[in-house]
PDB file of C-alpha atoms in Angstrom:
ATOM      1  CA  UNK A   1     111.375 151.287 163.827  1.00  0.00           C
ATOM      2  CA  UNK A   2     108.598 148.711 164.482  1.00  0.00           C
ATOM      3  CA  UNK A   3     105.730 150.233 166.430  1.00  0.00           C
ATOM      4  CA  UNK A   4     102.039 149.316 166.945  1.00  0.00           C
ATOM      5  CA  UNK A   5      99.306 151.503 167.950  1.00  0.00           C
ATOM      6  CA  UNK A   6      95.824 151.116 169.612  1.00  0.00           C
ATOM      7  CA  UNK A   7      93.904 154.034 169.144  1.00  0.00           C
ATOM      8  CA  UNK A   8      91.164 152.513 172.057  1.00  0.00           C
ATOM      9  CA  UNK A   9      92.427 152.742 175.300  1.00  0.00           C
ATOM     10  CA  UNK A  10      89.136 151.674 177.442  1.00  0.00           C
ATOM     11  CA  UNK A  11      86.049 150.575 175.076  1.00  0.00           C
ATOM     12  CA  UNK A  12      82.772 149.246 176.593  1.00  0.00           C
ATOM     13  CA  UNK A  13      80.224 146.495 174.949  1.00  0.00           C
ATOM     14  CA  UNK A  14      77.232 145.220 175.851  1.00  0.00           C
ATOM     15  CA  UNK A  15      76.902 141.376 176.267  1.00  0.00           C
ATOM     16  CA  UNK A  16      75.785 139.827 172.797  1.00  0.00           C
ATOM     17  CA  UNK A  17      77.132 142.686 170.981  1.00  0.00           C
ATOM     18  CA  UNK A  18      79.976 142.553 168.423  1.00  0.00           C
ATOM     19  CA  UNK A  19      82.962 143.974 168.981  1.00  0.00           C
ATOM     20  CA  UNK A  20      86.051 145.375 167.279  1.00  0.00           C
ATOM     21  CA  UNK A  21      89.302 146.380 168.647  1.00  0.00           C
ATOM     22  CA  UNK A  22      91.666 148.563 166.462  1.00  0.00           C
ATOM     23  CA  UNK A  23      95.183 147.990 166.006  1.00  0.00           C
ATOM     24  CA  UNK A  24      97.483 149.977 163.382  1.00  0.00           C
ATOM     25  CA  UNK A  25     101.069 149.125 163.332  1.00  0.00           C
ATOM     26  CA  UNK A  26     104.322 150.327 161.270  1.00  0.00           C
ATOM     27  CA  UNK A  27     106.846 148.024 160.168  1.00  0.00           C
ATOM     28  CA  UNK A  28     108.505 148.137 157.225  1.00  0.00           C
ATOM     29  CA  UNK A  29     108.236 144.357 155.618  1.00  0.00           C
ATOM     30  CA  UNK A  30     105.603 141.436 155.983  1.00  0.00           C
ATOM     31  CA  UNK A  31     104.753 141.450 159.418  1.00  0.00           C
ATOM     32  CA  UNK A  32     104.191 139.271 162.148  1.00  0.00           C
ATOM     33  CA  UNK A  33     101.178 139.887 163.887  1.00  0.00           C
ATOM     34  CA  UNK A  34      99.792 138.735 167.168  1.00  0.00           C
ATOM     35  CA  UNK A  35      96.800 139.015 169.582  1.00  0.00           C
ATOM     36  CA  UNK A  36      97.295 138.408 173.377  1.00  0.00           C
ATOM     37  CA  UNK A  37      94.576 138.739 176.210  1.00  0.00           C
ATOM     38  CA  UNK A  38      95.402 139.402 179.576  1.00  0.00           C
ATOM     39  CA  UNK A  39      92.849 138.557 182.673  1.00  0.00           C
ATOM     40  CA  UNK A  40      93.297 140.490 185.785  1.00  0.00           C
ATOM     41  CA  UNK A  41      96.033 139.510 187.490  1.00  0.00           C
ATOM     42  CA  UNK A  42      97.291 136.703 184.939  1.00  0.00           C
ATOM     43  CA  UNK A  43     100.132 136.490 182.318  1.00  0.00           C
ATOM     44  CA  UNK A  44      99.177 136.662 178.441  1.00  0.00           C
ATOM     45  CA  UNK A  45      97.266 134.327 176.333  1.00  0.00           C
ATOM     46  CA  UNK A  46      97.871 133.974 172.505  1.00  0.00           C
ATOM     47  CA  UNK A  47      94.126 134.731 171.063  1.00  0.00           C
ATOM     48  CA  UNK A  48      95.667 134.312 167.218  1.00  0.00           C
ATOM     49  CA  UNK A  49      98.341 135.028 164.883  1.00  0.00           C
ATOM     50  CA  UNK A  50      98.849 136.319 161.274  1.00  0.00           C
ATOM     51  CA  UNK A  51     102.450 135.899 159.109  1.00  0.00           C
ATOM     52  CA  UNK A  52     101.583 135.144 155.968  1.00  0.00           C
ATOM     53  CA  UNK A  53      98.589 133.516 153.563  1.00  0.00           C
ATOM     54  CA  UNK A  54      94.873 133.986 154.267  1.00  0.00           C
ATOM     55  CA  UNK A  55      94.342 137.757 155.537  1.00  0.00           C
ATOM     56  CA  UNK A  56      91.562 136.655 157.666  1.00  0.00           C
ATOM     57  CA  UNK A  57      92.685 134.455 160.583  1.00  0.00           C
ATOM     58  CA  UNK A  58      90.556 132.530 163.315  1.00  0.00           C
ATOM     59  CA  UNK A  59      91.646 132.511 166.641  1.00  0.00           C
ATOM     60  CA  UNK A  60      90.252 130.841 169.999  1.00  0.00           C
ATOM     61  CA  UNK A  61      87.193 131.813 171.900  1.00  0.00           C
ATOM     62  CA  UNK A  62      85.489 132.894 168.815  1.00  0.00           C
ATOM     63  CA  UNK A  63      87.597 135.618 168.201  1.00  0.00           C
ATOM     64  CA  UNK A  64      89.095 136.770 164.372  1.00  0.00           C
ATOM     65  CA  UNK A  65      91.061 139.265 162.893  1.00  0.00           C
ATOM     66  CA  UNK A  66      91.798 140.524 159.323  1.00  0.00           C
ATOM     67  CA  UNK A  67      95.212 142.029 158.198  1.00  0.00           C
ATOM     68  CA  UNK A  68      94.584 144.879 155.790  1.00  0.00           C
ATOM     69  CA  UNK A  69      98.189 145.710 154.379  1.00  0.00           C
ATOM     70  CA  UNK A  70      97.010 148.894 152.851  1.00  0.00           C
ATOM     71  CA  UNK A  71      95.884 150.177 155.829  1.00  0.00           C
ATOM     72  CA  UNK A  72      98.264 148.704 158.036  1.00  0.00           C
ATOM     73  CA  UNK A  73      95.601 147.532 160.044  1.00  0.00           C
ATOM     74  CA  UNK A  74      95.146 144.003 162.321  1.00  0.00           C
ATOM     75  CA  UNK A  75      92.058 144.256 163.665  1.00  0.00           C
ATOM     76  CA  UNK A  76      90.027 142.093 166.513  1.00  0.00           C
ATOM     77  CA  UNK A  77      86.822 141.058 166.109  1.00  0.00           C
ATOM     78  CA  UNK A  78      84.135 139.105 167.561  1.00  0.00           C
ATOM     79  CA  UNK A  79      80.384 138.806 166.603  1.00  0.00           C
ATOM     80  CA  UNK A  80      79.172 138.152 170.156  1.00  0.00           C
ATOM     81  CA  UNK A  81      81.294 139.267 172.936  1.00  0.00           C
ATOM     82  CA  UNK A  82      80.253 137.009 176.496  1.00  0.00           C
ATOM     83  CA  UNK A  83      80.795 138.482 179.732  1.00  0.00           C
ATOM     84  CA  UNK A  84      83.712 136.332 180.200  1.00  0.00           C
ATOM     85  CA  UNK A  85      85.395 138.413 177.227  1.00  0.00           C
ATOM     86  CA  UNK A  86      86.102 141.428 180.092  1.00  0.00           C
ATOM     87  CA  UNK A  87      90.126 141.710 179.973  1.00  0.00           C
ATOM     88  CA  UNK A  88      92.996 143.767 178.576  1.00  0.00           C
ATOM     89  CA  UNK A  89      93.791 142.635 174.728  1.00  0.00           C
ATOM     90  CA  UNK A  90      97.279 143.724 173.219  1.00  0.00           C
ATOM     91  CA  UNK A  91      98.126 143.517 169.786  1.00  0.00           C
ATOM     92  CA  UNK A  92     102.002 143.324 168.568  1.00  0.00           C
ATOM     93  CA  UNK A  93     103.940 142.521 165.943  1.00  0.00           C
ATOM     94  CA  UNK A  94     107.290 140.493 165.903  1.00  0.00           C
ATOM     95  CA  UNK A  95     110.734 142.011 165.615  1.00  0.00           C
ATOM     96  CA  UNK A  96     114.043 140.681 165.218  1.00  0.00           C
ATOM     97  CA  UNK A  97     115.284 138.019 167.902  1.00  0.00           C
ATOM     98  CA  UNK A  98     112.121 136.964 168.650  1.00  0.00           C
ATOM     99  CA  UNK A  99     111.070 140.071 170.537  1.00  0.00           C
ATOM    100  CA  UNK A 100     107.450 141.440 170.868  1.00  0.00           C
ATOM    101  CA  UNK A 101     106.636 144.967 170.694  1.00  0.00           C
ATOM    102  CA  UNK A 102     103.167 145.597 172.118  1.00  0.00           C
ATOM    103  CA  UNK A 103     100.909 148.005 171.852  1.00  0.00           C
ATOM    104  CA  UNK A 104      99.284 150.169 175.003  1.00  0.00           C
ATOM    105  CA  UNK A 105      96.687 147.248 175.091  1.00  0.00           C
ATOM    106  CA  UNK A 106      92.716 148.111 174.936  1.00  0.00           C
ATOM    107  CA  UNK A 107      90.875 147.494 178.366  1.00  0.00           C
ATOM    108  CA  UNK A 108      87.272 145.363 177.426  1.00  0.00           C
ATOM    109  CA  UNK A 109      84.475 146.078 179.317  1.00  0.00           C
ATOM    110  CA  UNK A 110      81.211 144.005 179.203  1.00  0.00           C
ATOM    111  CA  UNK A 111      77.790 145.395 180.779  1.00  0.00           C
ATOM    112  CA  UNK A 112      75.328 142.923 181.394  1.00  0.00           C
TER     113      UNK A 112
ATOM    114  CA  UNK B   1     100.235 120.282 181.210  1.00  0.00           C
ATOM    115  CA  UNK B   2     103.605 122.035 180.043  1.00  0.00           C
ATOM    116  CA  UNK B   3     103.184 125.204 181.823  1.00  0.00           C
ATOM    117  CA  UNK B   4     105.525 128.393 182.424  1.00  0.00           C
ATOM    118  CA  UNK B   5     105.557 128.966 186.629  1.00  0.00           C
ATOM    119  CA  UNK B   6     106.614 131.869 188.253  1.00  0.00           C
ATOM    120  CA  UNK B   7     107.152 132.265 192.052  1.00  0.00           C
ATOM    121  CA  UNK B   8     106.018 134.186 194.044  1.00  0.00           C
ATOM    122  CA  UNK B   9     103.228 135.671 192.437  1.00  0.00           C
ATOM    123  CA  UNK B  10     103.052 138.375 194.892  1.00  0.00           C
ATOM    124  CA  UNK B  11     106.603 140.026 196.397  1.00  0.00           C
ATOM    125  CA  UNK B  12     106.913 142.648 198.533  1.00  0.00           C
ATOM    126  CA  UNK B  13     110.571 144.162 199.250  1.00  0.00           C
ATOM    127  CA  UNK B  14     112.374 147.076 200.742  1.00  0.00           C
ATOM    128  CA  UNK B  15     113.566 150.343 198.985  1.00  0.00           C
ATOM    129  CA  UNK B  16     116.907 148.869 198.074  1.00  0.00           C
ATOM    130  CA  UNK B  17     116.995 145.312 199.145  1.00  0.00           C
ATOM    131  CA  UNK B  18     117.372 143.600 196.599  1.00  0.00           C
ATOM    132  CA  UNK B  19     115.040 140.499 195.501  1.00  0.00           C
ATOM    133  CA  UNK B  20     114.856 137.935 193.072  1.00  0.00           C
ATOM    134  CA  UNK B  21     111.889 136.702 190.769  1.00  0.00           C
ATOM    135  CA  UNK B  22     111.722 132.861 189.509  1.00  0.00           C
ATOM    136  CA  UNK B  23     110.333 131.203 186.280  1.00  0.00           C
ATOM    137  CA  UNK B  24     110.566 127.863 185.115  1.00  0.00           C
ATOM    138  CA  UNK B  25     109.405 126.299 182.450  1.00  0.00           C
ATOM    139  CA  UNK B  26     108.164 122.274 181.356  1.00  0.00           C
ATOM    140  CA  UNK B  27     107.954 123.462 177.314  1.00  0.00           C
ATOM    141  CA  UNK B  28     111.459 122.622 177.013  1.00  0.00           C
ATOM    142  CA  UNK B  29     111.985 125.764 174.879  1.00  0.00           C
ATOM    143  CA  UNK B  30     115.301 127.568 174.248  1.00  0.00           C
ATOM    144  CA  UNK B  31     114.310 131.270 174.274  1.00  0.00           C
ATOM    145  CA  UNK B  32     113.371 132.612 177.446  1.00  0.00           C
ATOM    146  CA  UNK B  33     112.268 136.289 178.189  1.00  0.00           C
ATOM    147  CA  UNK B  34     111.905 138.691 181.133  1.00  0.00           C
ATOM    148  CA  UNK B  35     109.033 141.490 180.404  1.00  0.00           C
ATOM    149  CA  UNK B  36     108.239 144.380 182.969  1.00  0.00           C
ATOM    150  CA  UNK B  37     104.520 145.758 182.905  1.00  0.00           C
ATOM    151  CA  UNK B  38     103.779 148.715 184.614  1.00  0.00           C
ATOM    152  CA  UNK B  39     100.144 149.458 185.589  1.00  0.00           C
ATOM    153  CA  UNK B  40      97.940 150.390 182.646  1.00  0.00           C
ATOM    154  CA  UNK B  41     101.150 150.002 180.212  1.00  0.00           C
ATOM    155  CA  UNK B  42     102.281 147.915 177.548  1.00  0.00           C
ATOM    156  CA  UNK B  43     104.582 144.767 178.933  1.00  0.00           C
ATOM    157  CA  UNK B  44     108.245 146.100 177.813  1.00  0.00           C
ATOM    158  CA  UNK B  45     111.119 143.357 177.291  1.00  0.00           C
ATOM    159  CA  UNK B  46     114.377 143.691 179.660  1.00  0.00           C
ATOM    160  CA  UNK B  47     116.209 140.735 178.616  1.00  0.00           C
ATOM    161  CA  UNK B  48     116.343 137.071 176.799  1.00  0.00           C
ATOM    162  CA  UNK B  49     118.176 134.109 177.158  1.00  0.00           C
ATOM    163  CA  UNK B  50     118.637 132.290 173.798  1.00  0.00           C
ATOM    164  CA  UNK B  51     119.909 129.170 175.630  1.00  0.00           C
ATOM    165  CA  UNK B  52     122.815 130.173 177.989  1.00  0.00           C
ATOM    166  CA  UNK B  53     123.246 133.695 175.467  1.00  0.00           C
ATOM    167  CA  UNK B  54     122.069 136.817 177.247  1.00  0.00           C
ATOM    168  CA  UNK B  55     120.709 139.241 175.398  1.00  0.00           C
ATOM    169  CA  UNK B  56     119.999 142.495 177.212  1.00  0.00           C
ATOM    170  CA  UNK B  57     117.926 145.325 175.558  1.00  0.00           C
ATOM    171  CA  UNK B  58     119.440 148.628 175.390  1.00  0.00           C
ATOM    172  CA  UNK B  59     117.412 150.748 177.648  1.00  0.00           C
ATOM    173  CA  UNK B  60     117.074 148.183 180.338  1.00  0.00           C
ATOM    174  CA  UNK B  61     118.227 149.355 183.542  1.00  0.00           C
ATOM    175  CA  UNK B  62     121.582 147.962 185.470  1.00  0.00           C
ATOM    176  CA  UNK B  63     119.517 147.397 188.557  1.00  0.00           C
ATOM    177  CA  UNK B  64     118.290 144.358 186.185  1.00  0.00           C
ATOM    178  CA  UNK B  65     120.213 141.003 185.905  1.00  0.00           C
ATOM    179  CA  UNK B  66     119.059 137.833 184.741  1.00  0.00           C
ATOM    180  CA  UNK B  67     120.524 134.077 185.456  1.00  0.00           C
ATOM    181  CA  UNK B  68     119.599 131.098 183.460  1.00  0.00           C
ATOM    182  CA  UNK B  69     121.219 128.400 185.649  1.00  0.00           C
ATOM    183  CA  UNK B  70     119.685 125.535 183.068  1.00  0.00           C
ATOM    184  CA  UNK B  71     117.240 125.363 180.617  1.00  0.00           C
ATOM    185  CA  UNK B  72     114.096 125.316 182.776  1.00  0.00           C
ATOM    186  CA  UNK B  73     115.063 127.738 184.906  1.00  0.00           C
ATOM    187  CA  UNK B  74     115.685 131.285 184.724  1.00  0.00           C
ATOM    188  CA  UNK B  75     115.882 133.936 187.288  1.00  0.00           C
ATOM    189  CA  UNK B  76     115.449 137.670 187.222  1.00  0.00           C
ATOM    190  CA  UNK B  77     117.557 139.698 190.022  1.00  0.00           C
ATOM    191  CA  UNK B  78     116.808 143.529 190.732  1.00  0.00           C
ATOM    192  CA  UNK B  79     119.881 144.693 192.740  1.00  0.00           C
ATOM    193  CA  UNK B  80     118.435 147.500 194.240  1.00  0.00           C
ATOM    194  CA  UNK B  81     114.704 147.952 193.901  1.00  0.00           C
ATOM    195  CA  UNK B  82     113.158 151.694 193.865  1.00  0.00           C
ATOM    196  CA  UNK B  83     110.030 152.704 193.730  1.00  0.00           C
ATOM    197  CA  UNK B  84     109.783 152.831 189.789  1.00  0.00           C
ATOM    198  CA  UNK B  85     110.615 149.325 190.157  1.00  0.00           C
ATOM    199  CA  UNK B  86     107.068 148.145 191.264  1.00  0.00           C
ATOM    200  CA  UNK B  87     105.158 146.520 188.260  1.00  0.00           C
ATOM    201  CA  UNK B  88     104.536 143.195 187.258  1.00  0.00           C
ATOM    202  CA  UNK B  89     106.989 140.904 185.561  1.00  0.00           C
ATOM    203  CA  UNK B  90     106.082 138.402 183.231  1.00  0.00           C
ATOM    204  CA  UNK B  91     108.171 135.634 181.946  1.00  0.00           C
ATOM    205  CA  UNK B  92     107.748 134.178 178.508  1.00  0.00           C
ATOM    206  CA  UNK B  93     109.384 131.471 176.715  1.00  0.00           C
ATOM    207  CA  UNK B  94     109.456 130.530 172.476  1.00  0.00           C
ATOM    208  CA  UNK B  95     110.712 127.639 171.078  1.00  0.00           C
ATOM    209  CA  UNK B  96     113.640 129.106 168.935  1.00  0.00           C
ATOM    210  CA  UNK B  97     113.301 133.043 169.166  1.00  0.00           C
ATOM    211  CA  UNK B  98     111.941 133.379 165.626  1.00  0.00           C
ATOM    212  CA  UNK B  99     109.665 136.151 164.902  1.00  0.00           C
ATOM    213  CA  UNK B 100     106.987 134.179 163.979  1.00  0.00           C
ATOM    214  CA  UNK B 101     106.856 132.311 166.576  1.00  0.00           C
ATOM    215  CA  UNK B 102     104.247 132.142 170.004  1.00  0.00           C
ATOM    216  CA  UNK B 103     105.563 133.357 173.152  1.00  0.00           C
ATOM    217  CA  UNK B 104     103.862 131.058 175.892  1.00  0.00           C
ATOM    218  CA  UNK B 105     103.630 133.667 178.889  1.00  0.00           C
ATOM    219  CA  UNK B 106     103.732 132.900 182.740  1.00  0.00           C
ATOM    220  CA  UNK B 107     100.813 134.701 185.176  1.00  0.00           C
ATOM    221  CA  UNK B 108     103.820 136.625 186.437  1.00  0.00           C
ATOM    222  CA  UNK B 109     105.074 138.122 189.338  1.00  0.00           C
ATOM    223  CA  UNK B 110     103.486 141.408 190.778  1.00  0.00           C
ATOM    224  CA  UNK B 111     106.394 143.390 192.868  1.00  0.00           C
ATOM    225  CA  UNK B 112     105.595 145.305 195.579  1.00  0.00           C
ATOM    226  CA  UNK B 113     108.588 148.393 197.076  1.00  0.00           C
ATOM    227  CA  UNK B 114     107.730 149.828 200.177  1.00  0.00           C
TER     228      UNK B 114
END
């Protein structure tokens, strides 16, 4: 069964600082990978997507992530997180029907 | 803008009396989905419409129905709401269901059982 795993439940960053948010997931063919962020209180916001070609994708608001196959691996990253960047980011992969399987989501914090 | 709406944002209900959540949608897409997000948790799917089809997932609840009256519309109905119930509920919508494609979420509905 499809699953998807972030090992980070709460990780803090300072503003300016790079960041990198884990995300390991288990399915058995090419998958589809997403990143959503979540603001308090709102619904979920496609940061950036991966299916197929180019391993390393761009997303919006400077953010990137790189699918490593042999590690089963999709992981976030930005060179310089802005306090703005504070919010709940979920990776998950696509499953049959359309569905979304999530992950627990990591929780961004950004000190000053 | 095409947008995905959901009304309230805030509900409040009774143990038990039931309630109904709204989303509609401008996108004009054909697929759209009910998720429940409990505090601190991973949103979870309940149900999708693939036009009028209803497609319910396994382990979601009876308490949980859904109505898509048209294709901008669709409502989700919680007969009898407990306690367990409380979360937020996000509605999503994609353009044909396929796995590749984005889901284009509402800022959903946070429920409230007293």
């Amino acid at each position: 069964a499809q699953s998807v795993t972030q090992p980070d439940i709460h990780i803090t960053v300072s503003e300016g600082a790079s960041l990198e948010l884990r995300c390991n997931y288990s399915y058995g063919a090419t998958p589809y990978l997403f990143w959503y962020v979540q603001s308090p209180g709102q619904g979920l916001q496609l940061l950036l997507k991966y299916f197929s070609g180019d391993t390393l994708v761009q997303g919006i608001k400077g953010f990137e992530a790189e699918f490593k196959r042999s590690q089963s691996s999709f992981n976030l990253r930005k060179p310089s997180v802005h306090w703005s960047d504070a919010a709940e980011y979920f990776c998950a992969v696509g499953a049959e029907g359309g569905k979304l399987i999530f992950g627990q989501g990591t929780e961004l914090s950004v000190k000053p | 803008d095409a947008m995905v709406i959901q009304n309230p944002r805030y509900q409040v209900t009774q143990f038990g009396k039931p309630v109904t959540l709204s989303c509609s949608q401008t996108l004009n897409h054909n697929v759209m989905y009910w998720y429940q997000q409990k505090s601190s948790q991973a949103p979870k799917l309940l149900f999708h419409y693939y036009d009028k089809d209803f497609n319910n997932e396994a382990d979601t609840p009876d308490n949980f129905q859904s109505r898509r009256p048209n294709t901008s519309f669709c409502f989700l109905d919680i007969r009898s709401p407990g306690l367990g119930d409380a979360a937020m509920y996000l509605c999503a919508t994609s353009r044909d269901g396929g796995v590749q494609e984005t889901q284009y979420f509402g800022p959903g509905t946070r429920l409230l059982v007293l």
